Structure formats: structure tokens, C-alpha cells
Amino acid sequence: MLYGTLSVVTAVTLAGLGLYAGLGYEPPRLSTRQLAGTWSDGRGGTLVLAADGTATAAGVRTFEDDFIEPVTHACTSTGSWEYDPGDGPWAQEVAVSADNCLTVTWEISGTPDHPKLFVRVGDPDNWDLYLLQRRDQAVSAPLSAPGVRTPV
């Protein structure tokens, strides 16, 4: 019964990310204009991506790679951002560099009307994510395992 519950939770999580192949999901193709704005983690962290390529982070979490226990830093700084549309919707990246913070490369998920930015945290096989939503769409979402999984 536990394994059945776990598989349902995993399928729902992957479907929420749009990564469940059976759904035929693709992340929305976004433009620089669509990415510009205020993004929130729902817990007080915000990232402002300005149309001129500047970025302002306030309490946004960054993570050092450590598969066992990721090291978390709260980033409050200014810097720049760049959008790389890649070769398709799955290859889009938003790179944010801010003074005195780790450089973060965000991936895109969600829908065209409700886009989301996320980074994987820790072991990629665990699908622990740190998620940002457009501020006007963000809702307070708990972070969990290892202190950062956010339901999408």
C-alpha cells in the first residue's frame, strides 16, 4: 500500500511539473519580455528580472551542490540575468548572477499564463526543487525535503 501511495504522489508531482510523458506536456516558450517582472518563492524571497537585464534578489535561496545535504544561502543582492531559449522548450534557461551570491540557472515550467522558474536541489533523482512563481500568481507554499521541495 505504501508503494502504491508513493507512486501516486510521484506521478502527481511529475504531472504538476509537466514531466509526466503521458501528458504530452511541454514547458511554455517564454520571451525575455515575459520573463521580466517579479518572481516569488511564496515565503518572502523575491527575484526581480528587469527588462534591461538587471536582477535584484531579496532573500532568494541559492544552493551549493551537495547530494546529501545541500548548503542553502539567502541571496540579497543585485546583478544581471540572461535568457537562453535553447533548442526547444526543454532547453530554456534563465541565468542569474548577483554580487556575493552563487550564479543560478533556472529552468522553466508551468503554463504560458502561469509560468514558473525552478532549480533542482541536491540529488537530481529525488526531484527536490526550489520554485519561483510570478509574484501576482505566487501563493505561500511550504518548502520541504531537504528543506526546499516545493510542490509545483
CSV table of C-alpha atoms in Angstrom, one decimal:
chain,number,residue,atom,x,y,z
A,1,MET,CA,0.0,0.0,0.0
A,2,LEU,CA,2.9,2.4,0.8
A,3,TYR,CA,4.5,1.8,-2.6
A,4,GLY,CA,1.1,2.5,-4.3
A,5,THR,CA,0.7,5.7,-2.4
A,6,LEU,CA,4.3,6.7,-3.2
A,7,SER,CA,3.8,6.0,-6.9
A,8,VAL,CA,0.6,8.2,-6.9
A,9,VAL,CA,2.4,11.0,-5.2
A,10,THR,CA,5.3,10.7,-7.6
A,11,ALA,CA,3.0,10.7,-10.6
A,12,VAL,CA,1.1,13.7,-9.3
A,13,THR,CA,4.4,15.6,-8.7
A,14,LEU,CA,5.7,14.8,-12.1
A,15,ALA,CA,2.4,15.7,-13.7
A,16,GLY,CA,2.4,19.0,-11.8
A,17,LEU,CA,5.8,19.7,-13.3
A,18,GLY,CA,4.6,18.6,-16.6
A,19,LEU,CA,7.3,16.0,-16.8
A,20,TYR,CA,5.0,13.0,-17.0
A,21,ALA,CA,5.4,11.8,-20.5
A,22,GLY,CA,1.9,10.5,-20.8
A,23,LEU,CA,0.5,14.1,-20.6
A,24,GLY,CA,2.3,15.4,-23.7
A,25,TYR,CA,3.4,18.4,-21.7
A,26,GLU,CA,6.0,20.9,-22.8
A,27,PRO,CA,7.1,23.9,-20.8
A,28,PRO,CA,5.9,27.3,-22.1
A,29,ARG,CA,8.2,29.0,-24.6
A,30,LEU,CA,8.8,32.4,-22.9
A,31,SER,CA,10.3,35.6,-24.2
A,32,THR,CA,12.6,38.0,-22.4
A,33,ARG,CA,9.6,40.3,-22.1
A,34,GLN,CA,7.5,37.5,-20.5
A,35,LEU,CA,10.3,36.7,-18.0
A,36,ALA,CA,10.7,40.4,-16.9
A,37,GLY,CA,8.9,41.0,-13.6
A,38,THR,CA,8.8,40.0,-10.0
A,39,TRP,CA,9.1,36.3,-9.1
A,40,SER,CA,8.4,35.0,-5.6
A,41,ASP,CA,9.0,31.8,-3.7
A,42,GLY,CA,5.9,32.3,-1.6
A,43,ARG,CA,7.9,32.6,1.6
A,44,GLY,CA,9.3,36.1,1.3
A,45,GLY,CA,12.1,35.6,-1.3
A,46,THR,CA,11.7,37.6,-4.4
A,47,LEU,CA,13.7,37.9,-7.7
A,48,VAL,CA,13.1,40.9,-9.9
A,49,LEU,CA,14.1,40.4,-13.5
A,50,ALA,CA,14.2,43.9,-15.2
A,51,ALA,CA,13.7,44.3,-18.9
A,52,ASP,CA,17.1,46.0,-19.1
A,53,GLY,CA,18.8,42.7,-17.9
A,54,THR,CA,19.4,43.7,-14.3
A,55,ALA,CA,18.3,41.4,-11.5
A,56,THR,CA,17.5,42.2,-7.9
A,57,ALA,CA,17.3,39.3,-5.4
A,58,ALA,CA,15.9,39.7,-1.9
A,59,GLY,CA,16.0,36.5,0.3
A,60,VAL,CA,16.1,34.2,-2.7
A,61,ARG,CA,17.7,30.9,-1.8
A,62,THR,CA,20.7,29.5,-3.6
A,63,PHE,CA,22.2,26.1,-3.1
A,64,GLU,CA,25.7,24.6,-3.2
A,65,ASP,CA,25.7,21.2,-4.8
A,66,ASP,CA,25.9,18.5,-2.2
A,67,PHE,CA,23.8,15.4,-2.8
A,68,ILE,CA,23.5,14.5,0.9
A,69,GLU,CA,22.7,17.9,2.4
A,70,PRO,CA,22.6,20.9,0.1
A,71,VAL,CA,24.0,24.1,1.6
A,72,THR,CA,21.5,26.9,1.5
A,73,HIS,CA,22.3,30.6,1.2
A,74,ALA,CA,19.8,33.5,1.3
A,75,CYS,CA,20.8,35.9,-1.5
A,76,THR,CA,20.0,39.6,-1.2
A,77,SER,CA,21.9,41.4,-3.9
A,78,THR,CA,21.8,43.0,-7.4
A,79,GLY,CA,23.3,41.7,-10.6
A,80,SER,CA,22.2,40.6,-14.1
A,81,TRP,CA,20.2,38.0,-15.9
A,82,GLU,CA,20.1,36.4,-19.3
A,83,TYR,CA,17.6,34.2,-21.1
A,84,ASP,CA,18.8,31.4,-23.3
A,85,PRO,CA,15.8,30.0,-25.4
A,86,GLY,CA,17.9,26.9,-26.2
A,87,ASP,CA,16.9,24.5,-29.0
A,88,GLY,CA,13.5,23.9,-27.6
A,89,PRO,CA,11.1,24.3,-24.7
A,90,TRP,CA,13.0,21.8,-22.5
A,91,ALA,CA,16.3,23.6,-23.1
A,92,GLN,CA,15.3,27.1,-22.0
A,93,GLU,CA,17.4,28.6,-19.2
A,94,VAL,CA,17.4,31.8,-17.2
A,95,ALA,CA,20.9,32.5,-15.8
A,96,VAL,CA,21.0,35.0,-12.8
A,97,SER,CA,24.3,36.3,-11.5
A,98,ALA,CA,24.2,38.6,-8.4
A,99,ASP,CA,27.1,40.1,-6.5
A,100,ASN,CA,28.1,38.0,-3.4
A,101,CYS,CA,25.7,35.2,-4.4
A,102,LEU,CA,26.0,31.9,-6.3
A,103,THR,CA,25.1,32.1,-10.0
A,104,VAL,CA,21.8,30.3,-10.5
A,105,THR,CA,20.5,28.8,-13.7
A,106,TRP,CA,16.7,28.5,-13.6
A,107,GLU,CA,14.6,26.1,-15.7
A,108,ILE,CA,11.1,26.9,-16.9
A,109,SER,CA,7.9,25.0,-16.2
A,110,GLY,CA,4.2,25.9,-15.7
A,111,THR,CA,1.9,27.2,-18.4
A,112,PRO,CA,2.1,30.4,-20.6
A,113,ASP,CA,-0.4,32.0,-18.2
A,114,HIS,CA,1.3,30.7,-15.1
A,115,PRO,CA,5.0,30.3,-15.8
A,116,LYS,CA,7.4,29.0,-13.1
A,117,LEU,CA,11.1,29.1,-12.6
A,118,PHE,CA,12.8,26.2,-10.8
A,119,VAL,CA,16.2,24.8,-9.8
A,120,ARG,CA,16.9,21.3,-8.8
A,121,VAL,CA,18.4,20.9,-5.3
A,122,GLY,CA,20.6,18.1,-4.2
A,123,ASP,CA,20.4,14.6,-5.8
A,124,PRO,CA,18.6,15.1,-9.2
A,125,ASP,CA,17.0,11.7,-8.8
A,126,ASN,CA,15.0,13.0,-5.8
A,127,TRP,CA,13.3,15.9,-7.7
A,128,ASP,CA,13.8,18.3,-4.8
A,129,LEU,CA,13.0,21.7,-6.3
A,130,TYR,CA,13.1,25.4,-5.4
A,131,LEU,CA,10.4,27.1,-7.2
A,132,LEU,CA,9.6,30.7,-8.1
A,133,GLN,CA,6.2,32.0,-9.5
A,134,ARG,CA,5.2,35.3,-10.9
A,135,ARG,CA,4.5,37.5,-7.8
A,136,ASP,CA,0.9,38.1,-8.8
A,137,GLN,CA,0.4,34.3,-9.0
A,138,ALA,CA,2.5,33.1,-6.1
A,139,VAL,CA,0.9,31.5,-3.1
A,140,SER,CA,2.5,30.6,0.1
A,141,ALA,CA,3.9,27.1,-0.5
A,142,PRO,CA,5.8,25.1,2.1
A,143,LEU,CA,9.3,24.1,1.4
A,144,SER,CA,10.2,20.5,2.3
A,145,ALA,CA,12.9,17.8,2.0
A,146,PRO,CA,15.9,18.7,2.3
A,147,GLY,CA,14.3,22.0,3.4
A,148,VAL,CA,13.3,23.0,-0.2
A,149,ARG,CA,10.9,20.8,-2.1
A,150,THR,CA,8.1,23.0,-3.4
A,151,PRO,CA,5.0,21.4,-4.9
A,152,VAL,CA,4.5,22.7,-8.5
